[in-house]
CSV table of C-alpha atoms in Angstrom, one decimal:
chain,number,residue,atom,x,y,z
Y,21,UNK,CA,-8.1,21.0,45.5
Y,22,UNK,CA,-5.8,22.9,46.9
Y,23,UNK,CA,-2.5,21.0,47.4
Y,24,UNK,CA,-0.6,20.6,51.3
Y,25,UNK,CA,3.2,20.4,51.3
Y,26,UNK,CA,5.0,17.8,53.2
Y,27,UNK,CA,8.3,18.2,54.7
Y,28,UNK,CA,11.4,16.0,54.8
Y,29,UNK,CA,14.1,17.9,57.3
Y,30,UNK,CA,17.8,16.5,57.5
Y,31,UNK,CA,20.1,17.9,59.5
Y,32,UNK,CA,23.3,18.8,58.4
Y,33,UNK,CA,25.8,19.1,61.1
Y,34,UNK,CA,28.9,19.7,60.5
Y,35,UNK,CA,27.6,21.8,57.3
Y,36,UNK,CA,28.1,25.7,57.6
Y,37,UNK,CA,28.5,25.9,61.4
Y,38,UNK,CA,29.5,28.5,63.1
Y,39,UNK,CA,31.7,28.2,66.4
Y,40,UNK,CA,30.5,29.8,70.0
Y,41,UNK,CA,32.9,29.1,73.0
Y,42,UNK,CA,33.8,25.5,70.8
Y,43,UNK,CA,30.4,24.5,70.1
Y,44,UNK,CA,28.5,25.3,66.4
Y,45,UNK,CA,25.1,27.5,67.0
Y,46,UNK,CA,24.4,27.4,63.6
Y,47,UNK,CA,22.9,24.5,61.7
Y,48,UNK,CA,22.6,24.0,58.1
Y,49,UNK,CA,19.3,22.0,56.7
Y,50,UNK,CA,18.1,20.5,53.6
Y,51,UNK,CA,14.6,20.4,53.5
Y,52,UNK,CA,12.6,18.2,50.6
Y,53,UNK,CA,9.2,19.3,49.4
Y,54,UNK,CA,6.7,16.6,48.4
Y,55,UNK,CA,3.1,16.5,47.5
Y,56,UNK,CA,1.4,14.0,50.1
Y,57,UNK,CA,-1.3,13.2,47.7
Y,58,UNK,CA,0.9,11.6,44.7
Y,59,UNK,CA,4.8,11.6,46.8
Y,60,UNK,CA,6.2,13.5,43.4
Y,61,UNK,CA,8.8,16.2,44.4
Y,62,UNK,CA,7.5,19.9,44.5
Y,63,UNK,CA,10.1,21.7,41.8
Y,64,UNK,CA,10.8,25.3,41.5
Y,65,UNK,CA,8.0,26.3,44.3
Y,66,UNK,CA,8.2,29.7,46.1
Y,67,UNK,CA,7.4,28.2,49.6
Y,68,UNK,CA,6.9,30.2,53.0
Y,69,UNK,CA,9.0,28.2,56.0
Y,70,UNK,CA,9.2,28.8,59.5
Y,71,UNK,CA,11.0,26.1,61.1
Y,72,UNK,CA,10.3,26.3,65.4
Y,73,UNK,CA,11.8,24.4,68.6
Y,74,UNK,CA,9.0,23.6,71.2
Y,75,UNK,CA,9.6,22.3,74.8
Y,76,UNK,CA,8.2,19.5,76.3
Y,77,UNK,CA,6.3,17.8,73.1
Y,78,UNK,CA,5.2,18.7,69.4
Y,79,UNK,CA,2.5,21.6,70.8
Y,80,UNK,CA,4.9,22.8,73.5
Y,81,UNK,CA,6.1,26.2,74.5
Y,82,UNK,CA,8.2,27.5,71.2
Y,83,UNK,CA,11.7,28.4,72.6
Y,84,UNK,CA,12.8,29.6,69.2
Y,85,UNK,CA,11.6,30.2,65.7
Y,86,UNK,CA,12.9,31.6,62.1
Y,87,UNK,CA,11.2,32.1,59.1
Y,88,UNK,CA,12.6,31.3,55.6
Y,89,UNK,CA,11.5,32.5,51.8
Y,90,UNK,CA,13.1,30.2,48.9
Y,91,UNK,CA,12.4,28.1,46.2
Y,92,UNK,CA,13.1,24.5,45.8
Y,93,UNK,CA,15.4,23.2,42.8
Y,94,UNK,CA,14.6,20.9,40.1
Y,95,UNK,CA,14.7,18.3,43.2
Y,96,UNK,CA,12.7,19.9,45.1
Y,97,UNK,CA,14.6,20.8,47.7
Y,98,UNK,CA,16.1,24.2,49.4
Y,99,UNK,CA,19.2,24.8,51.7
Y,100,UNK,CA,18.5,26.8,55.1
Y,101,UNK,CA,20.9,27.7,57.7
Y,102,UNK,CA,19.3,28.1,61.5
Y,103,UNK,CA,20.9,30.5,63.9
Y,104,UNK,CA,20.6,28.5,67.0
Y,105,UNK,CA,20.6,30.6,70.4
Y,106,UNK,CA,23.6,30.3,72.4
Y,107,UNK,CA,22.0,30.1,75.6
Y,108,UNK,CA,20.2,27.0,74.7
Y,109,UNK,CA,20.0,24.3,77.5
Y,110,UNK,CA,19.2,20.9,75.3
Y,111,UNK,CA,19.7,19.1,79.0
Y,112,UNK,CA,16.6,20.7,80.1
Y,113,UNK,CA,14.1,19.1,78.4
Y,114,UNK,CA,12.7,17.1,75.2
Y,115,UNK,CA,12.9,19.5,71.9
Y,116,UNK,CA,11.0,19.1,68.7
Y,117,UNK,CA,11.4,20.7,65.4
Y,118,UNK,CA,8.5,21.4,64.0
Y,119,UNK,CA,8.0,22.7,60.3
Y,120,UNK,CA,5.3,25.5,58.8
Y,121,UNK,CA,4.9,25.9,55.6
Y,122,UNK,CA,2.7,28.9,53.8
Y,123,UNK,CA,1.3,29.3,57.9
Y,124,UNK,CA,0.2,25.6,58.1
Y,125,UNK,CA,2.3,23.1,60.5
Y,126,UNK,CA,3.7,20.5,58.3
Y,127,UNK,CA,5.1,17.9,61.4
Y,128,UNK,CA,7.2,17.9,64.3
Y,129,UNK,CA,9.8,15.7,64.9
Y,130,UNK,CA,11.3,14.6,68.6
Y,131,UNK,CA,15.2,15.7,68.4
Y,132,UNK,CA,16.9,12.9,70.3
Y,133,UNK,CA,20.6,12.4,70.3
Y,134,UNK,CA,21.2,15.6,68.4
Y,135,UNK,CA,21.8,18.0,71.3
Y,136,UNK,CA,24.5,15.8,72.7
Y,137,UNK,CA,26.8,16.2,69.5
Y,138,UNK,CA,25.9,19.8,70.0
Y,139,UNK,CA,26.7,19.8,74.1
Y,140,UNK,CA,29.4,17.6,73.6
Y,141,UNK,CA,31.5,19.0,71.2
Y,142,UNK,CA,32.5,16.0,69.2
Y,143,UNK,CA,31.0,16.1,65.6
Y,144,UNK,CA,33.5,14.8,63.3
Y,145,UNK,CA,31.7,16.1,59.9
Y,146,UNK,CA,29.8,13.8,57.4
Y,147,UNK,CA,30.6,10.5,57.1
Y,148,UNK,CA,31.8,9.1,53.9
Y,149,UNK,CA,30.4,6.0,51.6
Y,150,UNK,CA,33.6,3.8,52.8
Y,151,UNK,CA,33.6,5.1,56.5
Y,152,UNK,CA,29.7,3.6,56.5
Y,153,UNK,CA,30.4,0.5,54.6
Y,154,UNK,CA,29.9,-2.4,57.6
Y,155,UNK,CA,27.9,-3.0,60.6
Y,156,UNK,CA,26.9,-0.4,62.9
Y,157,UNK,CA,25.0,-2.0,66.8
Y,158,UNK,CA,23.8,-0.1,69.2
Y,159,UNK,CA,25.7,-0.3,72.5
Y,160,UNK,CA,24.2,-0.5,75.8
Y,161,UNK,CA,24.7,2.2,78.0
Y,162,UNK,CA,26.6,4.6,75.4
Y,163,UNK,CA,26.5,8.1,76.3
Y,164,UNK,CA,24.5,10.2,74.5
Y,165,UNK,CA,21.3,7.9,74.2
Y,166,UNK,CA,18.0,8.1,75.5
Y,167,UNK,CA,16.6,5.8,78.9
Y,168,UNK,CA,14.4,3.5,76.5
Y,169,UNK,CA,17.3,2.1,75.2
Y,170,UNK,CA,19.4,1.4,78.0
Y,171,UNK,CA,17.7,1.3,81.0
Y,172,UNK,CA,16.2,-2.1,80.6
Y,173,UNK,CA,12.9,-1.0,81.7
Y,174,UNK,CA,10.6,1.0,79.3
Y,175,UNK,CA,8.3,-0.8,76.7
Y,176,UNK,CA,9.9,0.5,73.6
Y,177,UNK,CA,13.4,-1.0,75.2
Y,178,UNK,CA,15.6,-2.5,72.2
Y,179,UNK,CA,17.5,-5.8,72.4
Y,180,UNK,CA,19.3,-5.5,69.2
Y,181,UNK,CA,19.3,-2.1,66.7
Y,182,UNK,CA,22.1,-2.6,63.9
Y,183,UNK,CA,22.6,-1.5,60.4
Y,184,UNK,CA,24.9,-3.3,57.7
Y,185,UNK,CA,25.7,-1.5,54.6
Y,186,UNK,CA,27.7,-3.7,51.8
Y,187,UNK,CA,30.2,-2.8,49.1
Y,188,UNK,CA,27.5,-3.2,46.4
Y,189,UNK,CA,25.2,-1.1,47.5
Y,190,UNK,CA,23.1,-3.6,49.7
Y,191,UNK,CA,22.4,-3.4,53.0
Y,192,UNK,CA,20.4,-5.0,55.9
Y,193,UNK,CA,18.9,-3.7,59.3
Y,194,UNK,CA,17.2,-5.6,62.3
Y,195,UNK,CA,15.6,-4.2,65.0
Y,196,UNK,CA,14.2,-6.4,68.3
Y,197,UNK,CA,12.1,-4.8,70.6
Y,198,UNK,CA,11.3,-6.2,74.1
Y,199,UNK,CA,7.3,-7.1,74.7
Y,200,UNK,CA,5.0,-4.2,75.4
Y,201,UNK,CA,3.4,-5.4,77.7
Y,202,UNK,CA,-0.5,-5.7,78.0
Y,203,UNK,CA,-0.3,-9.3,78.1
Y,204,UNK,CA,2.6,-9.4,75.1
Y,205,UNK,CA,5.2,-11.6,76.3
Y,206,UNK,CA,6.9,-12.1,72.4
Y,207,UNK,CA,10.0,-9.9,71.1
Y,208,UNK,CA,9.1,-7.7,68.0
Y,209,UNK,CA,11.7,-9.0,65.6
Y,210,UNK,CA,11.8,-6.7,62.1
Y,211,UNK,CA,14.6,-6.8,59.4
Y,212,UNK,CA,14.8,-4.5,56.7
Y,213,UNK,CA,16.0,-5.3,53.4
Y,214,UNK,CA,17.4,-2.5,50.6
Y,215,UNK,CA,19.7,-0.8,48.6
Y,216,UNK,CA,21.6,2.0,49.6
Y,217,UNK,CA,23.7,5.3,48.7
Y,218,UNK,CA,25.2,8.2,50.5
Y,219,UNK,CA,24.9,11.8,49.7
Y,220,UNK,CA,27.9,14.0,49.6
Y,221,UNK,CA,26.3,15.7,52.8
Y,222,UNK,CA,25.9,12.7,55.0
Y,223,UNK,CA,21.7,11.9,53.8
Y,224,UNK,CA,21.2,8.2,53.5
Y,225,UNK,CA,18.9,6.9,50.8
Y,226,UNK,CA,17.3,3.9,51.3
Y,227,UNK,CA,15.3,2.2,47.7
Y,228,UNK,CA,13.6,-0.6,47.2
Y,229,UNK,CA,12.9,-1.5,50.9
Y,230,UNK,CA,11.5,-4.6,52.5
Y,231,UNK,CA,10.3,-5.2,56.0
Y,232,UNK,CA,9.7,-8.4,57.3
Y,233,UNK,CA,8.0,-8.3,61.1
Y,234,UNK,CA,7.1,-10.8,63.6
Y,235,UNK,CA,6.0,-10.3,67.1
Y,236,UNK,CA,2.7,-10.8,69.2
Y,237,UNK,CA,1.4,-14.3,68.2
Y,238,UNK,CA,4.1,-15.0,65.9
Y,239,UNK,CA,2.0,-13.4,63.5
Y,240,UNK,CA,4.2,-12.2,60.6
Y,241,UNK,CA,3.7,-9.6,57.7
Y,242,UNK,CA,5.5,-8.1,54.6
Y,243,UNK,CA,5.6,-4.7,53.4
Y,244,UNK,CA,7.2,-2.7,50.7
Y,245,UNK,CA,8.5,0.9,50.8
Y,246,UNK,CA,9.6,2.9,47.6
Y,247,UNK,CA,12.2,4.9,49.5
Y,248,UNK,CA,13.4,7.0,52.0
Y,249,UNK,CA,16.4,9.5,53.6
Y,250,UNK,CA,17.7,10.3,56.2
Y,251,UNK,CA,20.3,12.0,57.6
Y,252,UNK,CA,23.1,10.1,59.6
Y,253,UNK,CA,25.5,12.1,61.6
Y,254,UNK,CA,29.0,11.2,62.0
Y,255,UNK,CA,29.3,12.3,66.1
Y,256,UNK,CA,33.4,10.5,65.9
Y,257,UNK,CA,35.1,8.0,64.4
Y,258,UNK,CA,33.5,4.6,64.2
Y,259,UNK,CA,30.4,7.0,66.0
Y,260,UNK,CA,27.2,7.9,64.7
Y,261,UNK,CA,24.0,8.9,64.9
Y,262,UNK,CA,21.1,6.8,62.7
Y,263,UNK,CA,17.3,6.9,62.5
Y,264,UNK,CA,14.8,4.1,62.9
Y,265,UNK,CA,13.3,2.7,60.2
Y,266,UNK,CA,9.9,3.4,61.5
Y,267,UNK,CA,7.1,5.4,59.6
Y,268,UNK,CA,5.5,6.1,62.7
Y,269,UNK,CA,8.5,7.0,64.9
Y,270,UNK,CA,10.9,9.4,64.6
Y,271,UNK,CA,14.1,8.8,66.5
Y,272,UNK,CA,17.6,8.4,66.3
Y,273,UNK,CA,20.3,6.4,68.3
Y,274,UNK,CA,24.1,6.5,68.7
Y,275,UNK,CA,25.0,3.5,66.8
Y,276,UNK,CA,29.3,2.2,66.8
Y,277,UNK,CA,30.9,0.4,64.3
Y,278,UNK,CA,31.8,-3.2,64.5
């Protein structure tokens, strides 16, 4: 059978940028290569990548693209750097990356607070394991984050969003959703359990994760993830940028330090 390559894309700011009028138009990525059938990394692979931005949602129009020829290490991943165009208005519209690889789409991904550290001019770099020891909340109303978080009105509207990361490697999140309507009148409560570590360019693993979830009904369910990573992207001091724990969602959200 022949096998289909799945894509894990991190952003990088802050990594190899280059400056235009104050603002970086080039952004370094780390892309890992896994088999979907079995999850084991794809090592030492000659792999065809075209990463694209598309307008509007993950078919849209494609408002820039760039094609890549490498091989992935031992880990299976490969370094690219994306020449960004300068004129590019990220106040226009929603952007997705989406990922190709040997001609076949991989995945898009909805960029959310990612052109505002671009726009705004205030990346700090990566953060550091003792900068992200403690409790990061979201914020109402902090600039830089999307509508369904703040405006109190759309169904995926969250009434807490936080991360704690201990000393020992430990670390807790909890999300709350409002109701979603269709007769729903119950929060969505989930807390994740795990262990944590930091990469030296700003990619948070997560191991031995546990999610606990109650909501509609107070019906409530377990469920176990092996890992994951992410990138987390340090927009200024006590300032960053973090993903939901979601398989099925892929956002991120200007979270502060407590």
């Amino acid at each position: 059978m022949k096998k289909t390559l799945l894509v894990f894309m991190f952003m990088l700011l802050g990594l190899n940028m280059t400056a235009f009028a104050g603002v970086p138009k080039s952004i370094a990525y780390q892309i890992m290569v896994l088999n979907p059938e079995n999850g084991r990394i794809m090592a030492n692979e000659k792999v065809a990548l075209r990463i694209e931005i598309r307008q509007g949602n993950e078919s849209g129009n494609v408002v820039f693209g760039q094609d890549f020829n490498t091989t992935t290490d031992k880990n299976g991943t490969c370094n690219i750097s994306l020449d960004i165009p300068e004129n590019m208005d990220w106040s226009k519209d929603d952007y997705y990356f989406a990922t190709l690889i040997n001609g076949k789409l991989s995945g898009a991904s909805r960029i959310a607070s990612v052109p505002y550290a671009l726009m705004a001019n205030e990346l700090s770099g990566v953060i550091t394991r003792s900068e992200l020891i403690g409790t990061w909340k979201l914020v109402p109303n902090t600039e830089g984050n999307t509508a369904d978080i703040d405006n109190g009105e759309d169904i995926e509207d969250f009434t807490e969003l936080s991360y704690t990361f201990n000393e020992n490697g430990t670390g807790t999140s909890i999300q709350v959703k409002k109701p979603e309507g269709h007769g729903n009148t119950v929060e969505t409560y989930k807390t994740y359990t795990f262990k944590w570590a930091i990469t030296p360019t700003g990619i948070l693993v997560l191991t031995n994760m546990l999610e606990k979830s109650t909501g509609e009904k107070n019906r409530e369910y377990t469920r176990q993830y092996h890992a994951h990573q992410f990138p987390i992207v340090k927009i200024a001091e006590d300032k960053c940028m973090f993903p939901i724990i979601d398989t099925d969602r892929n956002e991120n959200y200007i979270l502060i330090k407590q």
